[in-house]
PDB file of C-alpha atoms and ligand atoms in Angstrom:
ATOM      1  CA  UNK A 574     -60.093  -7.965  26.162  1.00  0.00           C
ATOM      2  CA  UNK A 575     -61.275  -4.524  25.579  1.00  0.00           C
ATOM      3  CA  UNK A 576     -61.093  -2.307  28.346  1.00  0.00           C
ATOM      4  CA  UNK A 577     -64.003  -2.578  31.128  1.00  0.00           C
ATOM      5  CA  UNK A 578     -64.743   1.088  30.554  1.00  0.00           C
ATOM      6  CA  UNK A 579     -64.885   0.640  26.830  1.00  0.00           C
ATOM      7  CA  UNK A 580     -67.245  -2.157  26.992  1.00  0.00           C
ATOM      8  CA  UNK A 581     -69.096  -0.061  29.457  1.00  0.00           C
ATOM      9  CA  UNK A 582     -69.213   3.124  26.960  1.00  0.00           C
ATOM     10  CA  UNK A 583     -70.401   0.678  24.187  1.00  0.00           C
ATOM     11  CA  UNK A 584     -73.235  -0.198  26.383  1.00  0.00           C
ATOM     12  CA  UNK A 585     -74.541   2.496  28.351  1.00  0.00           C
ATOM     13  CA  UNK A 586     -73.822   5.766  25.576  1.00  0.00           C
ATOM     14  CA  UNK A 587     -74.249   3.109  22.484  1.00  0.00           C
ATOM     15  CA  UNK A 588     -76.648   0.601  23.632  1.00  0.00           C
ATOM     16  CA  UNK A 589     -74.277  -1.640  21.936  1.00  0.00           C
ATOM     17  CA  UNK A 590     -73.314  -4.910  23.530  1.00  0.00           C
ATOM     18  CA  UNK A 591     -69.631  -6.763  22.316  1.00  0.00           C
ATOM     19  CA  UNK A 592     -70.271 -10.328  22.030  1.00  0.00           C
ATOM     20  CA  UNK A 593     -66.821 -10.640  20.937  1.00  0.00           C
ATOM     21  CA  UNK A 594     -63.567  -8.926  20.034  1.00  0.00           C
ATOM     22  CA  UNK A 595     -60.333  -9.998  18.472  1.00  0.00           C
ATOM     23  CA  UNK A 596     -57.196  -7.856  18.825  1.00  0.00           C
ATOM     24  CA  UNK A 597     -55.705  -6.426  15.829  1.00  0.00           C
ATOM     25  CA  UNK A 598     -51.849  -6.010  15.306  1.00  0.00           C
ATOM     26  CA  UNK A 599     -50.275  -3.610  13.133  1.00  0.00           C
ATOM     27  CA  UNK A 600     -50.152  -0.967  14.737  1.00  0.00           C
ATOM     28  CA  UNK A 601     -47.253   0.690  16.460  1.00  0.00           C
ATOM     29  CA  UNK A 602     -48.529   3.508  18.627  1.00  0.00           C
ATOM     30  CA  UNK A 603     -52.048   2.139  20.092  1.00  0.00           C
ATOM     31  CA  UNK A 604     -53.380  -1.303  21.188  1.00  0.00           C
ATOM     32  CA  UNK A 605     -56.952  -2.277  18.409  1.00  0.00           C
ATOM     33  CA  UNK A 606     -59.562  -4.890  17.927  1.00  0.00           C
ATOM     34  CA  UNK A 607     -62.017  -6.083  16.190  1.00  0.00           C
ATOM     35  CA  UNK A 608     -65.659  -5.847  18.337  1.00  0.00           C
ATOM     36  CA  UNK A 609     -68.158  -8.230  17.477  1.00  0.00           C
ATOM     37  CA  UNK A 610     -71.763  -6.951  18.423  1.00  0.00           C
ATOM     38  CA  UNK A 611     -75.318  -7.709  17.634  1.00  0.00           C
ATOM     39  CA  UNK A 612     -75.194  -4.427  15.874  1.00  0.00           C
ATOM     40  CA  UNK A 613     -72.607  -4.634  13.779  1.00  0.00           C
ATOM     41  CA  UNK A 614     -68.390  -4.835  13.546  1.00  0.00           C
ATOM     42  CA  UNK A 615     -66.563  -1.928  14.758  1.00  0.00           C
ATOM     43  CA  UNK A 616     -62.821  -1.146  14.664  1.00  0.00           C
ATOM     44  CA  UNK A 617     -61.617   0.029  18.126  1.00  0.00           C
ATOM     45  CA  UNK A 618     -57.983   1.536  18.715  1.00  0.00           C
ATOM     46  CA  UNK A 619     -56.993   2.810  22.383  1.00  0.00           C
ATOM     47  CA  UNK A 620     -54.452   4.260  24.339  1.00  0.00           C
ATOM     48  CA  UNK A 621     -53.850   4.686  27.781  1.00  0.00           C
ATOM     49  CA  UNK A 622     -51.590   7.295  28.282  1.00  0.00           C
ATOM     50  CA  UNK A 623     -52.800   9.340  25.228  1.00  0.00           C
ATOM     51  CA  UNK A 624     -51.782  12.869  25.108  1.00  0.00           C
ATOM     52  CA  UNK A 625     -55.112  15.288  24.770  1.00  0.00           C
ATOM     53  CA  UNK A 626     -56.874  15.520  21.495  1.00  0.00           C
ATOM     54  CA  UNK A 627     -55.333  12.380  20.155  1.00  0.00           C
ATOM     55  CA  UNK A 628     -58.229  10.445  19.307  1.00  0.00           C
ATOM     56  CA  UNK A 629     -59.913  13.815  18.488  1.00  0.00           C
ATOM     57  CA  UNK A 630     -57.414  14.474  15.774  1.00  0.00           C
ATOM     58  CA  UNK A 631     -57.330  11.524  14.081  1.00  0.00           C
ATOM     59  CA  UNK A 632     -61.483  11.491  13.762  1.00  0.00           C
ATOM     60  CA  UNK A 633     -61.264  14.809  12.414  1.00  0.00           C
ATOM     61  CA  UNK A 634     -58.366  13.844  10.201  1.00  0.00           C
ATOM     62  CA  UNK A 635     -60.486  10.890   8.838  1.00  0.00           C
ATOM     63  CA  UNK A 636     -63.333  12.974   8.303  1.00  0.00           C
ATOM     64  CA  UNK A 637     -61.419  15.589   6.048  1.00  0.00           C
ATOM     65  CA  UNK A 638     -60.443  12.658   4.277  1.00  0.00           C
ATOM     66  CA  UNK A 639     -63.980  11.091   3.512  1.00  0.00           C
ATOM     67  CA  UNK A 640     -65.311  14.818   2.815  1.00  0.00           C
ATOM     68  CA  UNK A 641     -62.676  15.025  -0.109  1.00  0.00           C
ATOM     69  CA  UNK A 642     -64.828  12.477  -1.654  1.00  0.00           C
ATOM     70  CA  UNK A 643     -61.687  11.027  -3.999  1.00  0.00           C
ATOM     71  CA  UNK A 644     -62.159   7.502  -5.018  1.00  0.00           C
ATOM     72  CA  UNK A 645     -60.127   6.301  -1.937  1.00  0.00           C
ATOM     73  CA  UNK A 646     -62.522   4.876   0.829  1.00  0.00           C
ATOM     74  CA  UNK A 647     -61.893   6.057   4.302  1.00  0.00           C
ATOM     75  CA  UNK A 648     -63.427   4.397   7.689  1.00  0.00           C
ATOM     76  CA  UNK A 649     -66.441   5.992   8.860  1.00  0.00           C
ATOM     77  CA  UNK A 650     -66.113   7.521  12.751  1.00  0.00           C
ATOM     78  CA  UNK A 651     -68.479   6.422  15.174  1.00  0.00           C
ATOM     79  CA  UNK A 652     -67.294   8.337  18.127  1.00  0.00           C
ATOM     80  CA  UNK A 653     -63.818   8.546  20.373  1.00  0.00           C
ATOM     81  CA  UNK A 654     -63.162   9.637  23.834  1.00  0.00           C
ATOM     82  CA  UNK A 655     -60.535  11.194  26.134  1.00  0.00           C
ATOM     83  CA  UNK A 656     -59.730  10.370  29.535  1.00  0.00           C
ATOM     84  CA  UNK A 657     -61.776  13.426  30.661  1.00  0.00           C
ATOM     85  CA  UNK A 658     -65.267  11.744  29.580  1.00  0.00           C
ATOM     86  CA  UNK A 659     -64.321   9.027  32.157  1.00  0.00           C
ATOM     87  CA  UNK A 660     -64.121   6.163  30.121  1.00  0.00           C
ATOM     88  CA  UNK A 661     -60.692   6.346  28.683  1.00  0.00           C
ATOM     89  CA  UNK A 662     -58.830   7.757  25.475  1.00  0.00           C
ATOM     90  CA  UNK A 663     -60.066   5.276  22.516  1.00  0.00           C
ATOM     91  CA  UNK A 664     -61.658   5.833  18.617  1.00  0.00           C
ATOM     92  CA  UNK A 665     -64.311   3.440  17.117  1.00  0.00           C
ATOM     93  CA  UNK A 666     -65.188   3.622  13.702  1.00  0.00           C
ATOM     94  CA  UNK A 667     -66.187   1.018  10.731  1.00  0.00           C
ATOM     95  CA  UNK A 668     -64.232  -2.288  10.774  1.00  0.00           C
ATOM     96  CA  UNK A 669     -62.946  -2.756   7.023  1.00  0.00           C
ATOM     97  CA  UNK A 670     -62.637  -5.948   5.432  1.00  0.00           C
ATOM     98  CA  UNK A 671     -59.941  -6.851   3.660  1.00  0.00           C
ATOM     99  CA  UNK A 672     -58.967  -9.990   1.778  1.00  0.00           C
ATOM    100  CA  UNK A 673     -60.147  -8.990  -2.198  1.00  0.00           C
ATOM    101  CA  UNK A 674     -56.988  -8.196  -3.551  1.00  0.00           C
ATOM    102  CA  UNK A 675     -55.273  -5.326  -4.072  1.00  0.00           C
ATOM    103  CA  UNK A 676     -55.237  -2.625  -6.765  1.00  0.00           C
ATOM    104  CA  UNK A 677     -52.156  -0.134  -6.638  1.00  0.00           C
ATOM    105  CA  UNK A 678     -53.244   1.689  -9.812  1.00  0.00           C
ATOM    106  CA  UNK A 679     -56.328   2.701  -8.594  1.00  0.00           C
ATOM    107  CA  UNK A 680     -54.451   3.747  -5.323  1.00  0.00           C
ATOM    108  CA  UNK A 681     -52.334   5.508  -6.713  1.00  0.00           C
ATOM    109  CA  UNK A 682     -54.575   7.543  -9.100  1.00  0.00           C
ATOM    110  CA  UNK A 683     -57.265   7.916  -5.893  1.00  0.00           C
ATOM    111  CA  UNK A 684     -54.384   9.394  -3.789  1.00  0.00           C
ATOM    112  CA  UNK A 685     -53.328  11.868  -6.732  1.00  0.00           C
ATOM    113  CA  UNK A 686     -57.251  12.563  -7.072  1.00  0.00           C
ATOM    114  CA  UNK A 687     -57.169  13.261  -3.028  1.00  0.00           C
ATOM    115  CA  UNK A 688     -53.843  15.867  -3.696  1.00  0.00           C
ATOM    116  CA  UNK A 689     -56.469  18.054  -6.409  1.00  0.00           C
ATOM    117  CA  UNK A 690     -58.275  19.271  -2.936  1.00  0.00           C
ATOM    118  CA  UNK A 691     -56.414  21.917  -1.892  1.00  0.00           C
ATOM    119  CA  UNK A 692     -56.280  25.278   0.168  1.00  0.00           C
ATOM    120  CA  UNK A 693     -54.722  28.933  -0.003  1.00  0.00           C
ATOM    121  CA  UNK A 694     -51.925  28.044   2.685  1.00  0.00           C
ATOM    122  CA  UNK A 695     -49.908  25.000   4.147  1.00  0.00           C
ATOM    123  CA  UNK A 696     -50.904  23.791   7.199  1.00  0.00           C
ATOM    124  CA  UNK A 697     -54.560  23.324   8.580  1.00  0.00           C
ATOM    125  CA  UNK A 698     -56.672  25.039  10.745  1.00  0.00           C
ATOM    126  CA  UNK A 699     -55.474  22.437  14.077  1.00  0.00           C
ATOM    127  CA  UNK A 700     -52.396  20.355  14.975  1.00  0.00           C
ATOM    128  CA  UNK A 701     -52.704  17.217  15.318  1.00  0.00           C
ATOM    129  CA  UNK A 702     -50.588  14.294  15.854  1.00  0.00           C
ATOM    130  CA  UNK A 703     -48.173  11.596  13.875  1.00  0.00           C
ATOM    131  CA  UNK A 704     -47.964   8.700  15.525  1.00  0.00           C
ATOM    132  CA  UNK A 705     -47.939   9.984  19.199  1.00  0.00           C
ATOM    133  CA  UNK A 706     -46.129  13.173  18.772  1.00  0.00           C
ATOM    134  CA  UNK A 707     -47.133  16.495  18.457  1.00  0.00           C
ATOM    135  CA  UNK A 708     -47.512  17.695  14.887  1.00  0.00           C
ATOM    136  CA  UNK A 709     -48.146  21.469  14.638  1.00  0.00           C
ATOM    137  CA  UNK A 710     -49.660  22.897  11.370  1.00  0.00           C
ATOM    138  CA  UNK A 711     -49.742  26.779  11.708  1.00  0.00           C
ATOM    139  CA  UNK A 712     -50.366  28.098   8.394  1.00  0.00           C
ATOM    140  CA  UNK A 713     -47.853  29.437   5.922  1.00  0.00           C
ATOM    141  CA  UNK A 714     -48.188  30.803   2.491  1.00  0.00           C
ATOM    142  CA  UNK A 715     -44.917  29.058   1.613  1.00  0.00           C
ATOM    143  CA  UNK A 716     -43.988  25.450   1.944  1.00  0.00           C
ATOM    144  CA  UNK A 717     -40.194  26.041   2.461  1.00  0.00           C
ATOM    145  CA  UNK A 718     -41.185  27.956   5.150  1.00  0.00           C
ATOM    146  CA  UNK A 719     -43.869  25.246   6.420  1.00  0.00           C
ATOM    147  CA  UNK A 720     -41.222  22.572   6.005  1.00  0.00           C
ATOM    148  CA  UNK A 721     -38.744  24.285   7.596  1.00  0.00           C
ATOM    149  CA  UNK A 722     -40.979  25.855  10.673  1.00  0.00           C
ATOM    150  CA  UNK A 723     -43.555  23.477  11.349  1.00  0.00           C
ATOM    151  CA  UNK A 724     -41.793  20.125  10.602  1.00  0.00           C
ATOM    152  CA  UNK A 725     -38.209  19.662  10.441  1.00  0.00           C
ATOM    153  CA  UNK A 726     -37.350  22.456  13.631  1.00  0.00           C
ATOM    154  CA  UNK A 727     -39.823  21.049  16.189  1.00  0.00           C
ATOM    155  CA  UNK A 728     -38.756  17.483  15.303  1.00  0.00           C
ATOM    156  CA  UNK A 729     -35.334  18.241  15.534  1.00  0.00           C
ATOM    157  CA  UNK A 730     -35.187  20.171  18.894  1.00  0.00           C
ATOM    158  CA  UNK A 731     -36.853  17.565  19.925  1.00  0.00           C
ATOM    159  CA  UNK A 732     -34.435  14.964  19.309  1.00  0.00           C
ATOM    160  CA  UNK A 733     -31.361  17.457  20.419  1.00  0.00           C
ATOM    161  CA  UNK A 734     -32.921  18.090  23.570  1.00  0.00           C
ATOM    162  CA  UNK A 735     -32.969  14.236  24.341  1.00  0.00           C
ATOM    163  CA  UNK A 736     -29.630  13.738  23.309  1.00  0.00           C
ATOM    164  CA  UNK A 737     -30.205  11.796  19.806  1.00  0.00           C
ATOM    165  CA  UNK A 738     -29.053  14.723  17.662  1.00  0.00           C
ATOM    166  CA  UNK A 739     -26.356  17.278  18.301  1.00  0.00           C
ATOM    167  CA  UNK A 740     -24.857  20.173  17.379  1.00  0.00           C
ATOM    168  CA  UNK A 741     -23.370  19.281  14.039  1.00  0.00           C
ATOM    169  CA  UNK A 742     -26.860  17.894  13.221  1.00  0.00           C
ATOM    170  CA  UNK A 743     -28.141  21.028  13.779  1.00  0.00           C
ATOM    171  CA  UNK A 744     -25.448  23.265  11.779  1.00  0.00           C
ATOM    172  CA  UNK A 745     -25.948  20.421   9.105  1.00  0.00           C
ATOM    173  CA  UNK A 746     -29.630  21.191   8.872  1.00  0.00           C
ATOM    174  CA  UNK A 747     -29.200  25.066   9.210  1.00  0.00           C
ATOM    175  CA  UNK A 748     -26.974  24.459   5.548  1.00  0.00           C
ATOM    176  CA  UNK A 749     -29.691  22.723   3.879  1.00  0.00           C
ATOM    177  CA  UNK A 750     -32.735  25.095   4.932  1.00  0.00           C
ATOM    178  CA  UNK A 751     -31.012  27.802   3.450  1.00  0.00           C
ATOM    179  CA  UNK A 752     -31.463  26.035  -0.225  1.00  0.00           C
ATOM    180  CA  UNK A 753     -34.289  24.649   0.520  1.00  0.00           C
ATOM    181  CA  UNK A 754     -36.325  26.972  -1.368  1.00  0.00           C
ATOM    182  CA  UNK A 755     -35.106  26.413  -4.668  1.00  0.00           C
ATOM    183  CA  UNK A 756     -35.145  22.749  -4.037  1.00  0.00           C
ATOM    184  CA  UNK A 757     -38.801  22.340  -3.939  1.00  0.00           C
ATOM    185  CA  UNK A 758     -41.246  23.351  -6.969  1.00  0.00           C
ATOM    186  CA  UNK A 759     -43.698  25.436  -6.651  1.00  0.00           C
ATOM    187  CA  UNK A 760     -47.103  23.706  -5.687  1.00  0.00           C
ATOM    188  CA  UNK A 761     -50.914  24.755  -4.487  1.00  0.00           C
ATOM    189  CA  UNK A 762     -51.267  23.516  -0.879  1.00  0.00           C
ATOM    190  CA  UNK A 763     -52.912  19.493  -1.083  1.00  0.00           C
ATOM    191  CA  UNK A 764     -54.371  17.866   1.178  1.00  0.00           C
ATOM    192  CA  UNK A 765     -52.154  15.402   2.048  1.00  0.00           C
ATOM    193  CA  UNK A 766     -52.416  11.573   4.654  1.00  0.00           C
ATOM    194  CA  UNK A 767     -49.319  12.597   5.900  1.00  0.00           C
ATOM    195  CA  UNK A 768     -48.083   9.580   6.911  1.00  0.00           C
ATOM    196  CA  UNK A 769     -48.189   7.405   4.572  1.00  0.00           C
ATOM    197  CA  UNK A 770     -46.108   4.318   5.076  1.00  0.00           C
ATOM    198  CA  UNK A 771     -47.282   0.660   3.828  1.00  0.00           C
ATOM    199  CA  UNK A 772     -49.029   0.325   7.418  1.00  0.00           C
ATOM    200  CA  UNK A 773     -51.276   2.985   6.504  1.00  0.00           C
ATOM    201  CA  UNK A 774     -53.599   1.561   3.809  1.00  0.00           C
ATOM    202  CA  UNK A 775     -55.666  -1.452   3.134  1.00  0.00           C
ATOM    203  CA  UNK A 776     -57.419  -2.975   0.435  1.00  0.00           C
ATOM    204  CA  UNK A 777     -60.897  -3.886   1.112  1.00  0.00           C
ATOM    205  CA  UNK A 778     -63.075  -6.749  -0.178  1.00  0.00           C
ATOM    206  CA  UNK A 779     -63.567  -5.544  -3.420  1.00  0.00           C
ATOM    207  CA  UNK A 780     -59.646  -4.640  -3.676  1.00  0.00           C
ATOM    208  CA  UNK A 781     -60.507  -0.858  -2.858  1.00  0.00           C
ATOM    209  CA  UNK A 782     -57.884   1.180  -1.214  1.00  0.00           C
ATOM    210  CA  UNK A 783     -58.364   2.480   2.112  1.00  0.00           C
ATOM    211  CA  UNK A 784     -56.703   5.157   4.200  1.00  0.00           C
ATOM    212  CA  UNK A 785     -56.082   4.442   7.773  1.00  0.00           C
ATOM    213  CA  UNK A 786     -54.359   6.147  10.274  1.00  0.00           C
ATOM    214  CA  UNK A 787     -53.843  10.058   9.059  1.00  0.00           C
ATOM    215  CA  UNK A 788     -51.850  13.473  10.001  1.00  0.00           C
ATOM    216  CA  UNK A 789     -53.321  15.316   7.539  1.00  0.00           C
ATOM    217  CA  UNK A 790     -52.279  18.712   6.587  1.00  0.00           C
ATOM    218  CA  UNK A 791     -52.374  20.877   3.295  1.00  0.00           C
ATOM    219  CA  UNK A 792     -48.944  20.202   2.099  1.00  0.00           C
ATOM    220  CA  UNK A 793     -46.362  19.685  -0.874  1.00  0.00           C
ATOM    221  CA  UNK A 794     -47.787  16.790  -2.603  1.00  0.00           C
ATOM    222  CA  UNK A 795     -44.674  15.556  -2.952  1.00  0.00           C
ATOM    223  CA  UNK A 796     -44.173  14.374   0.495  1.00  0.00           C
ATOM    224  CA  UNK A 797     -47.046  11.951   0.287  1.00  0.00           C
ATOM    225  CA  UNK A 798     -44.953  10.858  -2.117  1.00  0.00           C
ATOM    226  CA  UNK A 799     -41.778  10.571  -0.839  1.00  0.00           C
ATOM    227  CA  UNK A 800     -43.215   9.132   2.567  1.00  0.00           C
ATOM    228  CA  UNK A 801     -44.318   6.168   0.682  1.00  0.00           C
ATOM    229  CA  UNK A 802     -40.586   5.862  -0.366  1.00  0.00           C
ATOM    230  CA  UNK A 803     -39.031   5.696   3.277  1.00  0.00           C
ATOM    231  CA  UNK A 804     -39.838   1.745   3.779  1.00  0.00           C
ATOM    232  CA  UNK A 805     -41.478   0.926   0.409  1.00  0.00           C
ATOM    233  CA  UNK A 806     -43.615  -1.868  -0.285  1.00  0.00           C
ATOM    234  CA  UNK A 807     -45.365   0.358  -3.204  1.00  0.00           C
ATOM    235  CA  UNK A 808     -45.704  -0.704  -6.563  1.00  0.00           C
ATOM    236  CA  UNK A 809     -44.810   0.877  -9.961  1.00  0.00           C
ATOM    237  CA  UNK A 810     -48.192   0.577 -10.778  1.00  0.00           C
ATOM    238  CA  UNK A 811     -48.808   2.625  -7.618  1.00  0.00           C
ATOM    239  CA  UNK A 812     -46.774   5.653  -8.941  1.00  0.00           C
ATOM    240  CA  UNK A 813     -47.336   5.234 -12.579  1.00  0.00           C
ATOM    241  CA  UNK A 814     -51.030   5.740 -12.460  1.00  0.00           C
ATOM    242  CA  UNK A 815     -50.239   8.470  -9.807  1.00  0.00           C
ATOM    243  CA  UNK A 816     -48.328  10.134 -12.597  1.00  0.00           C
ATOM    244  CA  UNK A 817     -50.878   9.862 -15.454  1.00  0.00           C
ATOM    245  CA  UNK A 818     -53.007  12.533 -13.336  1.00  0.00           C
ATOM    246  CA  UNK A 819     -50.554  14.218 -11.516  1.00  0.00           C
ATOM    247  CA  UNK A 820     -47.214  14.202 -13.137  1.00  0.00           C
ATOM    248  CA  UNK A 821     -44.200  15.064 -10.781  1.00  0.00           C
ATOM    249  CA  UNK A 822     -41.530  17.398 -11.769  1.00  0.00           C
ATOM    250  CA  UNK A 823     -37.930  16.476 -12.822  1.00  0.00           C
ATOM    251  CA  UNK A 824     -35.665  15.866 -10.085  1.00  0.00           C
ATOM    252  CA  UNK A 825     -38.337  14.158  -7.509  1.00  0.00           C
ATOM    253  CA  UNK A 826     -36.306  11.527  -6.720  1.00  0.00           C
ATOM    254  CA  UNK A 827     -33.182  13.893  -5.329  1.00  0.00           C
ATOM    255  CA  UNK A 828     -35.554  15.551  -3.273  1.00  0.00           C
ATOM    256  CA  UNK A 829     -37.424  12.532  -1.551  1.00  0.00           C
ATOM    257  CA  UNK A 830     -34.673  12.509   0.889  1.00  0.00           C
ATOM    258  CA  UNK A 831     -35.401  15.716   2.038  1.00  0.00           C
ATOM    259  CA  UNK A 832     -38.911  15.143   2.307  1.00  0.00           C
ATOM    260  CA  UNK A 833     -38.403  12.239   4.341  1.00  0.00           C
ATOM    261  CA  UNK A 834     -36.033  14.111   6.940  1.00  0.00           C
ATOM    262  CA  UNK A 835     -39.283  14.784   8.860  1.00  0.00           C
ATOM    263  CA  UNK A 836     -40.685  11.383   8.993  1.00  0.00           C
ATOM    264  CA  UNK A 837     -37.033  10.165   9.570  1.00  0.00           C
ATOM    265  CA  UNK A 838     -36.599  12.522  12.660  1.00  0.00           C
ATOM    266  CA  UNK A 839     -40.040  11.671  13.982  1.00  0.00           C
ATOM    267  CA  UNK A 840     -38.929   7.652  13.909  1.00  0.00           C
ATOM    268  CA  UNK A 841     -35.769   9.304  15.990  1.00  0.00           C
ATOM    269  CA  UNK A 842     -37.604  10.652  18.333  1.00  0.00           C
ATOM    270  CA  UNK A 843     -40.140   7.721  18.780  1.00  0.00           C
ATOM    271  CA  UNK A 844     -38.066   5.186  18.423  1.00  0.00           C
ATOM    272  CA  UNK A 845     -34.304   6.197  17.944  1.00  0.00           C
ATOM    273  CA  UNK A 846     -31.810   3.377  17.439  1.00  0.00           C
ATOM    274  CA  UNK A 847     -30.843   2.863  13.776  1.00  0.00           C
ATOM    275  CA  UNK A 848     -32.667   5.544  12.835  1.00  0.00           C
ATOM    276  CA  UNK A 849     -30.399   8.276  14.358  1.00  0.00           C
ATOM    277  CA  UNK A 850     -27.459   7.323  12.114  1.00  0.00           C
ATOM    278  CA  UNK A 851     -30.002   7.047   8.629  1.00  0.00           C
ATOM    279  CA  UNK A 852     -31.143  10.760  10.069  1.00  0.00           C
ATOM    280  CA  UNK A 853     -27.389  12.052  10.509  1.00  0.00           C
ATOM    281  CA  UNK A 854     -25.995  10.848   7.070  1.00  0.00           C
ATOM    282  CA  UNK A 855     -28.815  12.255   5.209  1.00  0.00           C
ATOM    283  CA  UNK A 856     -28.190  15.971   6.989  1.00  0.00           C
ATOM    284  CA  UNK A 857     -24.526  15.262   6.416  1.00  0.00           C
ATOM    285  CA  UNK A 858     -24.868  14.990   2.752  1.00  0.00           C
ATOM    286  CA  UNK A 859     -25.855  18.510   2.150  1.00  0.00           C
TER     287      UNK A 859
HETATM  288  P1  ADP B1439     -51.811   2.793  15.259  1.00  0.00           P
HETATM  289  O1  ADP B1439     -52.213   4.168  15.420  1.00  0.00           O
HETATM  290  O2  ADP B1439     -51.419   2.010  16.487  1.00  0.00           O
HETATM  291  O3  ADP B1439     -50.105   3.125  14.508  1.00  0.00           O
HETATM  292  P2  ADP B1439     -53.764   1.650  12.562  1.00  0.00           P
HETATM  293  O4  ADP B1439     -54.386   2.660  13.051  1.00  0.00           O
HETATM  294  O5  ADP B1439     -52.507   1.750  12.116  1.00  0.00           O
HETATM  295  O6  ADP B1439     -52.470   2.125  14.244  1.00  0.00           O
HETATM  296  O7  ADP B1439     -53.850   0.415  12.857  1.00  0.00           O
HETATM  297  C1  ADP B1439     -53.337  -0.875  13.097  1.00  0.00           C
HETATM  298  C2  ADP B1439     -53.973  -2.170  12.348  1.00  0.00           C
HETATM  299  O8  ADP B1439     -55.374  -1.859  12.368  1.00  0.00           O
HETATM  300  C3  ADP B1439     -53.633  -1.647  11.115  1.00  0.00           C
HETATM  301  O9  ADP B1439     -52.500  -1.943  10.466  1.00  0.00           O
HETATM  302  C4  ADP B1439     -54.698  -2.057  10.115  1.00  0.00           C
HETATM  303  O10 ADP B1439     -54.327  -3.430  10.094  1.00  0.00           O
HETATM  304  C5  ADP B1439     -55.793  -2.307  10.729  1.00  0.00           C
HETATM  305  N1  ADP B1439     -56.564  -1.337  10.848  1.00  0.00           N
HETATM  306  C6  ADP B1439     -56.650  -0.182  10.834  1.00  0.00           C
HETATM  307  N2  ADP B1439     -57.737   0.463  11.249  1.00  0.00           N
HETATM  308  C7  ADP B1439     -59.081  -0.373  10.447  1.00  0.00           C
HETATM  309  C8  ADP B1439     -59.575  -0.293  10.396  1.00  0.00           C
HETATM  310  N3  ADP B1439     -61.503   0.813  10.469  1.00  0.00           N
HETATM  311  N4  ADP B1439     -61.057  -1.795   9.982  1.00  0.00           N
HETATM  312  C9  ADP B1439     -59.888  -2.672  10.188  1.00  0.00           C
HETATM  313  N5  ADP B1439     -58.614  -3.113  10.414  1.00  0.00           N
HETATM  314  C10 ADP B1439     -58.117  -1.520  10.595  1.00  0.00           C
END
């Protein structure tokens, strides 16, 4: 079931013959499969109409998370290709076997450890993607200007241009934008997963937490934690363990909807539907 050109790539470029492939569901953007070969088992993800640099950006993000050397496991990437190479758009990485139970405490503590990797500016040295949408990471010395200019404004503009959000929403956002600098507590720019909903982590055979499908950048650590609360699914012990390493400033819960305007707008732009009303409601509250 994997595309012929990828099977050919495995043979021609890697000398690997796929003996079996099993579709893997759960992603919202790409097609994926577990690929069995005589040289081992791989996880393959592909997308026919991927934007330029799509899987390169994912590979770079995973590499950066691996190099952070936190207690969290991150799959090793073997290769990625784009249409330009003639084999289609795909990424090939280590297959993570699951089924060893879960350990939310070590996940929470591991995420706090990841957040101790810092930079001198918010942003990243390259742009990447969130879902299939572009994510711009121009560097800013202040979190508030990064959040306004690189996160909310591009997504809100996209939503207005497609008619999903309107002028009143923009007005409401401008009112909130004037106040965000006072809302966010000071923090160093921390290495974030960047797309930390429940579907973007696994637990391996040893119950160790594994980060997948990131949209990395150096940001406010509260943004990663707020993301976990957008759809839920993270246990109390995860938050307790996180806070035992990296205590949150007072008022975090009230800031969560502000951070989550970003993933919410991403969902408005990707899927529309009920996310539009939800986003308008948050904006009208400020
Ligand atoms: P998408 O980019 O489409 O959102 P994901 O990267 O989230 O796709 O992957 C889809 C699903 O595949 C995940 O929900 C997870 O269950 C599984 N998965 C992702 N990466 C791996 C991996 N390295 N090994 C095994 N399974 C994986």
